Every structure is written in structure tokens, then in C-alpha cells.
Amino acid sequence: MTTDEAPRAITEAQEAQYRCEYGRCLQLLESIPIGPTEAFAQALLLRGRVLLARNPQRAVRTLTAQQFLLVTFPEAHLEASILLARAHLFTGDLDTAERLLRASLERARVLDHRRLQAYTYLNLSTFHWLKHQFNDAEDLAQRSLIDPEPLAQARAHTMASWVRAGREDFAGQLHLARQALSEAQASRTRDIALEASLTHVLAAVGTNLCDQNAVTLAWQTAETLPWTDDLSDKKFQTYRALGTAAALVGDWFNMERFLRLSIRLAPSPSWEAFARLELSRLLRAYNNRSWTVELEIADNIARDVEWPSIHGEEQEALLLFVELFANHNWMKAAHYLEALRNAGPMDARVGSRSDSRQEAKILFAQAMLRKANGDAYLARRWFQRSWEIFDRIGYAWRAATAALEALDVCDAGELYKWLTRANSILAIAPKSWFAEQLGKRSKAPITATVHLNAGPARVLRLLLRGKTPKEVCEALRLSRHTVNKHIATIKRGYGVTSTNQLLALFSGGSDAQLAPSTSAPPTRMMEPREAPPEQLLPLDRRAVASAAT
């Protein structure tokens, strides 16, 4: 290669790298002769960046073997050291990575090289993030903002967004990811891999938080990004999330289109099973009978997967199997729950434990299995705990799902509470599948009853006939204190906090709703024809749903 050809090849390789055409980039770099030259120094740095994205182990071997050839170029040698440290981070050798990064930071300060100082700070932030030391990670991400170049700013804000995710501040993560994407798109040099990663974050986190603005931005960006084969994994994850996002706005056509696309893009059998399970779950929500077909296909795929060797988010496929098989094939659901117990850690980060998101998903899957098995007590407890976690971290549609399932196992006095929780999703996703499911549940007959003694039952009957508490006192010849005590008992029994909520439960009620109980002996009453001795009051779920909305 001539002297003039080398710079041209390096320029073309850089453009290929930014377009994520990694194979083309490596092919161009092969023509650069090895030696202590400036052209080779630029080529080695480019090769290191590409191998970091493709194969970190190979990046370690390449940079370790050839870094010594750059000693006559201090800045290039320093950048190669930082890239080598980053490769060690990705391979799990954190001690070596930290040692290299500390030494690189000192050299960058001696050289007074702001860009490399910022890059070192960024990688040290990644190191502390992997160690779950989020205060240090956030501080170092802030320090990396000393590089004013928009792409460097975007990378710093991306790192800060992951720190927020580690703290389970997903709204903060979404805000920083949106800012980082704007900065990346404004840079003169586009980093398509970074834009793809941020698009995936906006799609996934925006869907979980039901943030329509974030999802719309992710949708628009995904449709315009020049996806390459090297970005197929990010494309798969992005469209998998957008499938659920489309369902949340009632766009069932794009829901199936996006999930079918993600199935074709799946990088492994376990991910393909995962995508099919998500499609099955949404088809079931839409009352499409083909949901069982997708479930069986996913089941057939999963038989060839070595689940104990699967780590990270892919394991959530096992939880979806439990959820979908619970009422369809209880034995298979129990089998997949056992497979989850024998699998590796669900969080793929080095040395980390499962975070509360995974805990909530596991609790929900176990609750579904207990519910199908008739163990209402444990199902109720686990639905409650999963709902509390999902609600705390802002996962709105998952919290609504837990609330809907809890309705089937909760006590009669908790019906209003759980329906109120489930109905909250309609404020942010009014066209989602929840609207139809809540409508069906509100019309379904309720089997639970609230047991009231004679006194509260008589008071309730008169309240339902439009009597005021004062008129109830006069009709039953009771003191106001006694009537208020009976009303408090009734509210406690039906899980409401006000008389208006109580009356809303029976907004369509009549005497036919007040079925007498024979579990207690008759008691002398003021109006025997209107009030049997003890009441079993069936709750009209349609009225509860209308009251909750």
C-alpha cells in the first residue's frame, strides 16, 4: 500500500465504523501494514473499537499484542491503553481494568489531553457501575462532561442514564437517554451504534413507564436508523419493546408486525422463544385464539435451549412460560418455574444480584401458578408484593396486570381497592387491552360476599334507598353515634373510605341484591319485612368499575 492509499483506507474504515459496518471496516484495515507508523496507530485504534463491539476477548488479545508498536505516539498509545481497559471491563476482569484506567488517567493529566481524560472518566464510571457503586459512577460520568464535543456529551449522559437505572430511577433514565440521543444526532460524526442503543432504551423503558412521548421518539428513530447486520441484536430488542408499546395504544396491527419482525431477528433460540411468548401474551389479551399456537411453538423451541447456561434478561422467557401455562397446563408451568430455579443469575452484570424488577416479575409468575393451583392466600400475598414493586418503580402496565389478577383472589373488602389500582392504567393507556379486560370484569358476576350483622345490614338497606344518616336514625330509632358506627363497619367490610364510594358500589342495586343468610338465628328488628336478620351482600363489579373510573 502506498503512502497516499493508507489515509484513504483509514478514512473509509472510520466511516464504515460509524455506520456499524464492522466487517467492511476490518477488511479495509487489513491492508494497513503492521509497524510503528502513524497509519498503523490509527488502524489499531479503529480495530480495537470495532472488536470491542464484536468480540471483547479478541480485542484484549489484539491490543495486548500490538500496543507496544505505538510507544512513539504517546496519545495513540494512551488511547490504546484505555481501549484495552474497556475490553477487560467487558470480559469481567475488573481488577486489571481498574489498574489500567488509573494509570491512564495519570498519563492523560500529564499530557493535558482533555478528550482522553474524559474518555478515562467515562470508563471508570462504567467500572463503578458494574460494581454497583452508583455514587462514584455518577460522579465520574459528570467529570467526563469536560469534553465539549456533542458525541462525547451524549456518551456521558448515556452512562449517567444507566446509573439512574441502577438506582431504579427509570424516569430519570428516560430523561437522560432522550437528552443523549438529541446530542448524538446533533454531532457532526454520527455514532449509529450509540443511537441504536439509546433508541432501545427509549422503547423499552418508555413502554414500561407508559411514556408515550419516549415511545413515539423511539418509534420514529427506529424507522429512520440505517440498521446493519451488526446492529441486528439492538434492532431485535427495540422492535420487541415497540410491539408491547403498540398494544398499549390499541394498535394491534403494528403490535403483531413489530413482534413478528423481532422473531425473525432473534439472535438466539431463547430470544426467539421470548419474543413468541410476548406475542402470545398480547394475542391472549386481545382474545385471539392463536395465542396457544404461539405458546406451543415457543415451548417446542425452549426444549432445545440449555437454560442453566442462559444468563440475564433472556431468562425472563421462563417467567412468561409460567404465566401463560399457569391456567393452560399447570404441570408445564411448574416445570418452567423449576427450570428458572436451576438457571444462572438473571442480572448479567458482573457480581450483581437480581434487582427489584426481576423480583417483582418472579413474584407475579409464582402468584399466577398459586392462583391456578387454588392457593388464594399465597397468590394474594405475592400479587400484592409484585404490585407494590411495580408501582414504586413506575412500571404502570405491569402494576395494572398484577392488580387485575389480584381481583380473582382478593377478599371482598379489597375489591374496590384493587379495581381502583387496575383502573389507574386507563388514565395513561385508555386504548390498551386493559380497557376491554376491565369492562369484562365489571360485568362478570361476583362470587365473594360481605357478611353484615342485622344492625349494619338495616342501615345499609336504608342508605341504598336514599336515606340520609339523620333519616336512618329516625327510621330505626337509633342514636347518631350507633348509626355512624354501623356505617363505619359497612365501609370497612367493602374496603371503601367514604359514603359516596359505598353508594357507588350499589349504584344499580335493589332489594334483589340483598340475599339473606341462614348462618345466624333470627334477631328482633324494627322492620322485619325489609331487613332479614343477617345479610350476605353480593358486590356488583360493574358498579365498582364505574366508581373507580
XYZ file of C-alpha atoms in Angstrom:
549
model
C 0.000 0.000 0.000
C 1.335 3.414 -0.972
C 1.629 6.391 1.338
C -1.423 8.036 -0.227
C -3.592 4.906 -0.073
C -3.253 4.355 3.693
C -5.013 7.603 4.791
C -7.794 6.950 2.287
C -8.296 3.412 3.614
C -8.356 4.675 7.204
C -10.919 7.367 6.338
C -13.157 4.796 4.671
C -12.709 2.448 7.645
C -13.741 5.228 10.055
C -16.876 5.911 8.039
C -17.674 2.193 7.997
C -17.229 2.029 11.760
C -19.641 4.906 12.393
C -22.164 3.218 10.072
C -21.681 -0.011 12.095
C -20.402 -1.855 9.035
C -17.831 -3.625 11.154
C -16.927 -6.322 8.651
C -16.176 -3.733 5.992
C -14.120 -1.704 8.475
C -11.938 -4.672 9.452
C -11.480 -5.606 5.815
C -10.152 -2.139 4.989
C -7.812 -2.156 7.990
C -6.218 -5.447 6.926
C -4.471 -3.585 4.129
C -2.572 -1.330 6.571
C 0.939 -2.791 7.136
C 1.925 -3.532 10.727
C 4.671 -1.322 12.096
C 5.477 1.744 14.247
C 3.789 4.160 11.871
C 1.078 6.749 12.337
C -1.157 4.931 9.847
C -0.876 1.680 11.796
C -1.547 3.540 15.090
C -4.835 4.873 13.689
C -5.654 1.446 12.261
C -5.028 -0.331 15.576
C -7.280 2.089 17.458
C -10.041 1.591 14.900
C -9.633 -2.170 15.053
C -9.787 -2.055 18.847
C -13.083 -0.107 18.818
C -14.656 -2.484 16.331
C -13.522 -5.591 18.202
C -14.867 -4.102 21.440
C -18.312 -4.086 19.875
C -17.937 -7.511 18.255
C -15.626 -9.636 20.385
C -14.080 -8.140 23.566
C -11.856 -11.202 24.137
C -10.302 -10.746 20.712
C -9.908 -7.026 21.419
C -7.883 -7.883 24.541
C -5.604 -10.203 22.588
C -5.099 -7.781 19.692
C -4.418 -4.679 21.781
C -2.140 -6.529 24.211
C -0.050 -7.961 21.385
C 0.335 -4.805 19.295
C 0.102 -1.869 21.714
C 3.898 -1.713 22.124
C 4.207 -0.583 18.497
C 2.589 2.740 19.445
C 5.120 3.872 22.066
C 6.437 6.571 19.753
C 2.927 8.055 19.552
C 2.032 8.946 23.199
C -1.595 9.920 22.585
C -2.344 6.859 20.457
C -0.578 4.592 22.980
C -2.630 6.109 25.805
C -5.890 5.664 23.901
C -4.969 2.043 23.169
C -4.448 1.510 26.923
C -7.907 2.918 27.650
C -9.453 0.692 24.963
C -7.655 -2.314 26.444
C -9.012 -1.437 29.890
C -12.530 -1.164 28.440
C -12.114 -4.573 26.821
C -11.148 -6.023 30.217
C -14.316 -4.458 31.675
C -16.438 -6.242 29.088
C -14.715 -9.573 29.739
C -15.178 -9.310 33.506
C -11.535 -8.694 34.508
C -12.355 -5.678 36.655
C -9.110 -5.581 38.637
C -6.947 -5.322 35.515
C -9.327 -2.770 34.027
C -9.170 -0.558 37.124
C -5.375 -0.702 37.247
C -5.072 0.280 33.589
C -7.628 3.077 33.916
C -5.978 4.626 36.989
C -2.629 4.650 35.208
C -4.217 6.049 32.027
C -5.854 8.872 33.971
C -2.485 9.971 35.366
C -0.904 9.905 31.912
C -3.823 11.883 30.415
C -3.355 14.540 33.086
C 0.367 14.734 32.346
C -0.364 15.125 28.634
C -3.146 17.598 29.489
C -5.346 15.786 26.993
C -8.949 16.709 27.794
C -10.606 14.240 25.396
C -8.685 11.257 26.758
C -9.243 12.402 30.333
C -12.979 12.462 29.623
C -12.829 9.012 27.997
C -10.966 7.609 31.004
C -13.510 9.096 33.407
C -16.275 7.506 31.328
C -14.697 4.052 31.580
C -14.049 4.456 35.301
C -17.744 5.310 35.629
C -18.541 2.048 33.820
C -16.251 0.189 36.225
C -18.061 1.541 39.293
C -21.443 0.906 37.663
C -20.521 -2.752 37.193
C -19.559 -2.839 40.874
C -22.922 -1.247 41.833
C -21.078 1.766 43.287
C -23.534 4.234 41.844
C -22.392 7.373 43.681
C -18.868 7.038 42.293
C -20.227 6.087 38.874
C -22.421 9.186 38.719
C -19.608 11.480 39.861
C -17.224 10.133 37.206
C -19.905 10.368 34.496
C -20.264 14.046 35.386
C -16.493 14.541 35.189
C -16.450 13.030 31.697
C -18.507 16.022 30.513
C -15.260 18.053 30.299
C -15.117 17.074 26.625
C -17.460 19.594 24.920
C -17.870 17.565 21.705
C -21.585 16.606 21.304
C -20.839 12.905 20.806
C -18.737 12.820 23.991
C -21.540 14.610 25.838
C -24.001 12.018 24.509
C -21.852 9.148 25.773
C -21.524 10.769 29.201
C -25.275 11.246 29.500
C -25.810 7.673 28.326
C -23.599 6.436 31.151
C -25.456 8.679 33.611
C -28.739 7.186 32.403
C -27.530 3.696 33.249
C -26.551 4.910 36.703
C -30.132 6.136 37.165
C -31.372 2.727 36.043
C -29.139 1.084 38.648
C -30.833 3.242 41.277
C -34.235 2.283 39.814
C -34.922 5.885 38.841
C -36.328 4.917 35.454
C -37.961 8.267 34.804
C -34.528 9.854 35.260
C -33.000 7.245 32.969
C -35.545 8.075 30.285
C -34.868 11.817 30.558
C -31.094 11.393 30.220
C -31.446 8.898 27.353
C -33.633 11.353 25.459
C -31.031 14.098 26.022
C -28.193 11.813 24.923
C -30.000 10.834 21.725
C -30.537 14.502 20.860
C -26.815 15.198 21.375
C -25.760 12.165 19.338
C -27.968 13.205 16.430
C -26.573 16.755 16.585
C -22.964 15.593 16.322
C -21.156 16.058 13.019
C -19.867 12.493 13.367
C -22.744 10.065 13.805
C -22.360 7.025 16.018
C -25.125 4.734 14.759
C -24.397 2.108 17.440
C -24.930 4.684 20.195
C -28.142 5.945 18.582
C -29.405 2.368 18.281
C -28.639 1.670 21.929
C -30.447 4.827 23.067
C -33.410 4.041 20.821
C -33.702 0.675 22.511
C -33.631 2.316 25.951
C -36.368 4.782 24.973
C -38.516 1.973 23.563
C -38.090 -0.451 26.468
C -38.207 1.953 29.414
C -40.803 4.177 27.751
C -43.063 1.150 27.291
C -42.685 0.038 30.902
C -43.420 3.559 32.166
C -46.175 4.097 29.552
C -44.377 7.269 28.434
C -45.945 7.872 25.034
C -43.528 10.689 24.103
C -40.487 8.480 24.637
C -42.061 5.600 22.733
C -43.014 7.862 19.817
C -39.441 9.195 19.621
C -38.067 5.640 19.697
C -40.542 4.580 17.018
C -39.595 7.461 14.709
C -35.867 6.946 15.245
C -36.086 3.182 14.699
C -37.861 3.670 11.396
C -35.117 6.007 10.099
C -31.961 4.400 11.527
C -29.725 2.679 8.941
C -29.762 -0.712 10.671
C -26.937 -3.072 9.704
C -26.306 -6.755 10.387
C -24.022 -5.784 13.278
C -26.958 -3.971 14.897
C -29.472 -6.797 14.480
C -29.429 -7.502 18.225
C -30.372 -3.895 19.090
C -32.968 -3.886 16.335
C -34.477 -7.060 17.775
C -34.693 -5.594 21.285
C -36.093 -2.279 20.042
C -38.909 -3.755 17.981
C -39.696 -6.303 20.689
C -40.362 -3.400 23.068
C -42.243 -1.410 20.426
C -44.613 -4.357 19.961
C -45.891 -4.012 23.519
C -45.911 -0.219 23.160
C -48.182 -0.501 20.106
C -50.578 -2.748 22.033
C -50.767 -0.190 24.838
C -52.183 2.376 22.402
C -54.549 -0.134 20.797
C -52.507 -0.502 17.586
C -52.818 -4.272 17.227
C -51.647 -4.279 13.608
C -48.245 -2.792 14.456
C -48.078 -4.833 17.653
C -48.087 -8.052 15.647
C -45.930 -6.572 12.864
C -43.205 -5.468 15.270
C -43.179 -8.723 17.220
C -43.127 -10.825 14.033
C -40.149 -8.747 12.898
C -38.378 -9.274 16.230
C -38.991 -13.032 15.941
C -37.190 -13.047 12.582
C -34.332 -11.001 14.060
C -33.940 -13.078 17.243
C -30.206 -13.663 17.886
C -30.729 -16.988 19.695
C -33.423 -19.663 20.240
C -34.067 -18.421 23.777
C -34.707 -14.890 22.488
C -36.973 -16.243 19.753
C -38.981 -18.120 22.378
C -39.132 -14.912 24.434
C -40.483 -12.861 21.513
C -43.086 -15.514 20.672
C -44.199 -15.609 24.297
C -44.697 -11.832 24.328
C -46.743 -12.151 21.142
C -48.742 -14.970 22.736
C -49.434 -12.880 25.851
C -50.725 -9.941 23.816
C -52.789 -12.155 21.490
C -54.400 -13.673 24.562
C -55.160 -10.205 25.894
C -56.817 -9.470 22.559
C -58.823 -12.743 22.783
C -57.111 -14.081 19.665
C -57.201 -17.879 19.845
C -53.890 -18.181 18.024
C -52.139 -17.283 21.290
C -51.986 -21.005 22.140
C -50.302 -21.713 18.784
C -47.521 -19.218 19.538
C -47.217 -20.664 23.035
C -46.771 -24.193 21.727
C -44.181 -23.033 19.145
C -42.242 -21.273 21.901
C -42.483 -24.414 24.036
C -41.027 -26.518 21.221
C -38.163 -24.046 20.759
C -37.437 -23.990 24.503
C -36.912 -27.756 24.628
C -33.595 -27.369 22.803
C -32.352 -24.498 24.997
C -29.814 -25.181 27.743
C -31.448 -22.896 30.290
C -28.812 -23.345 33.045
C -26.283 -21.708 30.688
C -28.556 -18.723 29.932
C -27.894 -15.536 31.905
C -29.513 -12.135 32.051
C -32.807 -10.927 30.659
C -33.265 -13.979 28.411
C -34.294 -15.929 31.498
C -37.485 -13.894 31.710
C -38.789 -16.202 28.998
C -39.137 -18.836 31.734
C -41.325 -16.455 33.752
C -43.545 -15.874 30.723
C -43.885 -19.635 30.278
C -45.060 -19.915 33.887
C -47.523 -17.033 33.460
C -49.048 -18.343 30.222
C -49.081 -22.041 31.100
C -50.463 -21.498 34.628
C -54.125 -21.778 33.557
C -53.395 -23.729 30.363
C -51.096 -26.532 31.519
C -50.233 -26.380 35.192
C -47.580 -29.108 35.033
C -45.638 -27.311 32.307
C -45.834 -24.084 34.267
C -44.360 -25.831 37.308
C -41.636 -27.353 35.081
C -40.550 -23.942 33.801
C -40.545 -22.483 37.309
C -38.195 -25.267 38.361
C -36.016 -24.531 35.321
C -35.770 -20.925 36.485
C -34.594 -22.032 39.920
C -31.805 -24.067 38.301
C -30.737 -21.293 35.905
C -27.939 -18.787 36.410
C -28.268 -15.232 37.756
C -30.908 -13.183 35.957
C -28.892 -9.942 36.041
C -25.951 -10.235 33.638
C -23.865 -7.501 35.246
C -20.651 -8.634 36.902
C -21.085 -9.617 40.537
C -24.631 -8.328 40.701
C -27.834 -9.710 42.128
C -31.294 -9.616 40.649
C -32.838 -6.196 41.094
C -36.363 -5.497 42.287
C -37.762 -5.573 38.741
C -36.798 -9.217 38.448
C -38.050 -9.904 41.972
C -41.465 -8.479 41.074
C -41.672 -10.499 37.855
C -40.769 -13.699 39.714
C -43.364 -12.974 42.407
C -46.003 -12.355 39.743
C -45.237 -15.626 37.935
C -45.338 -17.583 41.206
C -48.617 -15.905 42.122
C -50.129 -16.945 38.786
C -49.124 -20.531 39.478
C -50.537 -20.437 43.020
C -53.743 -18.899 41.738
C -54.167 -21.689 39.188
C -53.475 -24.239 41.919
C -56.197 -22.772 44.162
C -53.840 -21.344 46.806
C -55.566 -17.966 47.091
C -53.679 -16.936 50.235
C -50.166 -17.090 48.758
C -51.368 -15.823 45.386
C -52.894 -12.792 47.104
C -49.704 -12.074 49.041
C -47.447 -12.362 46.002
C -49.717 -10.297 43.763
C -49.674 -7.637 46.478
C -45.872 -7.634 46.729
C -45.350 -7.597 42.957
C -47.840 -4.748 42.572
C -46.069 -2.731 45.283
C -42.710 -3.049 43.496
C -44.080 -2.303 40.027
C -45.984 0.700 41.361
C -42.939 2.027 43.235
C -40.639 1.937 40.216
C -43.327 3.268 37.866
C -43.953 0.174 35.727
C -47.572 1.157 35.150
C -48.865 -1.576 32.856
C -47.207 -4.336 34.840
C -48.704 -2.946 38.057
C -52.146 -2.887 36.400
C -51.689 -6.514 35.313
C -50.923 -7.553 38.894
C -53.966 -5.626 40.134
C -56.250 -7.315 37.586
C -55.078 -10.781 38.571
C -55.377 -9.952 42.274
C -59.098 -9.280 41.770
C -59.699 -13.016 41.401
C -58.166 -13.946 44.755
C -58.649 -10.883 46.956
C -61.096 -10.606 49.851
C -64.435 -8.953 49.180
C -63.401 -5.944 51.214
C -60.407 -5.340 48.900
C -62.313 -5.382 45.604
C -62.702 -1.624 45.394
C -59.011 -1.094 46.207
C -57.772 -3.479 43.512
C -60.196 -2.222 40.883
C -59.094 1.327 41.601
C -55.475 0.276 41.142
C -56.258 -1.547 37.905
C -58.329 1.329 36.553
C -55.425 3.751 37.014
C -53.859 2.398 33.807
C -56.774 3.776 31.791
C -55.654 7.344 32.520
C -52.408 6.795 30.574
C -53.337 3.914 28.232
C -57.086 4.256 27.581
C -56.962 2.256 24.319
C -54.927 -0.637 25.681
C -56.167 -4.180 26.238
C -56.843 -3.234 29.866
C -59.935 -1.258 28.846
C -61.582 -4.383 27.434
C -60.465 -6.599 30.296
C -61.728 -4.162 32.924
C -65.013 -3.877 31.048
C -65.465 -7.642 31.075
C -64.588 -7.928 34.736
C -67.039 -5.187 35.653
C -69.851 -7.178 34.012
C -68.857 -10.544 35.439
C -70.833 -11.907 38.411
C -69.050 -11.674 41.708
C -68.970 -14.682 43.983
C -67.497 -13.045 47.071
C -69.863 -11.753 49.741
C -69.606 -9.413 52.683
C -71.127 -10.662 55.923
C -73.026 -7.999 57.879
C -74.891 -8.385 61.113
C -78.500 -7.239 61.415
C -77.784 -3.658 62.539
C -75.337 -2.682 59.759
C -77.488 -4.534 57.206
C -80.569 -2.482 58.095
C -78.577 0.746 57.926
C -77.137 -0.204 54.523
C -80.580 -1.011 53.129
C -81.910 2.411 54.091
C -78.814 4.187 52.757
C -79.298 2.448 49.425
C -82.878 3.754 49.361
C -81.559 7.283 49.501
C -81.962 7.953 53.212
C -79.551 10.328 54.890
C -77.831 9.242 58.125
C -80.218 11.520 60.048
C -83.247 9.882 58.406
C -81.793 6.443 59.155
C -81.580 7.412 62.829
C -85.260 8.414 62.850
C -86.428 5.336 60.914
C -84.556 2.833 63.098
C -84.895 4.856 66.343
C -81.142 4.722 66.874
C -78.699 7.340 68.072
C -76.435 9.083 65.574
C -73.424 7.509 67.261
C -74.805 3.978 66.673
C -75.655 4.680 63.030
C -72.192 6.132 62.390
C -70.668 3.042 63.970
C -72.717 0.779 61.667
C -71.714 2.870 58.629
C -68.043 2.543 59.597
C -68.481 -1.239 59.821
C -70.031 -1.319 56.351
C -67.237 0.799 54.834
C -64.609 -1.418 56.396
C -66.304 -4.528 55.063
C -66.433 -3.220 51.491
C -62.980 -1.622 51.532
C -64.126 1.960 50.907
C -63.327 5.162 52.740
C -66.372 7.343 52.102
C -70.146 7.035 51.953
C -70.114 8.205 48.332
C -67.796 5.336 47.383
C -70.037 2.929 49.260
C -73.153 4.123 47.437
C -71.303 3.962 44.118
C -70.753 0.247 44.661
C -74.518 -0.255 44.642
C -75.464 2.420 42.156
C -77.640 -0.108 40.338
C -78.651 -2.004 43.442
C -82.089 -3.141 44.534
C -83.588 -5.468 47.143
C -82.660 -8.383 44.916
C -79.013 -7.729 45.755
C -79.566 -8.300 49.453
C -79.717 -12.065 49.888
C -80.492 -13.274 53.420
C -78.137 -15.554 55.298
C -79.199 -18.501 57.412
C -75.944 -18.747 59.293
C -77.278 -16.935 62.381
C -80.526 -17.163 64.384
C -83.211 -14.513 63.766
C -82.928 -11.252 65.629
C -85.823 -8.979 66.593
C -85.833 -5.992 64.203
C -87.823 -2.811 63.768
C -88.800 -3.608 60.145
C -88.789 -7.399 59.678
C -90.187 -7.282 56.136
C -87.367 -5.082 54.886
C -84.336 -6.376 56.752
C -83.560 -10.089 57.305
C -81.509 -10.908 60.407
C -78.119 -11.247 58.638
C -77.141 -10.185 55.157
C -74.805 -11.559 52.505
C -74.377 -8.605 50.185
C -73.119 -9.524 46.706
C -70.977 -6.785 45.203
C -71.873 -5.535 41.729
C -68.488 -5.387 39.990
C -69.816 -3.211 37.159
C -70.711 -0.566 39.691
C -67.286 -0.870 41.286
C -65.575 -0.339 37.940
C -67.648 2.722 37.155
C -66.935 4.130 40.584
C -63.218 3.540 40.216
C -63.053 5.374 36.923
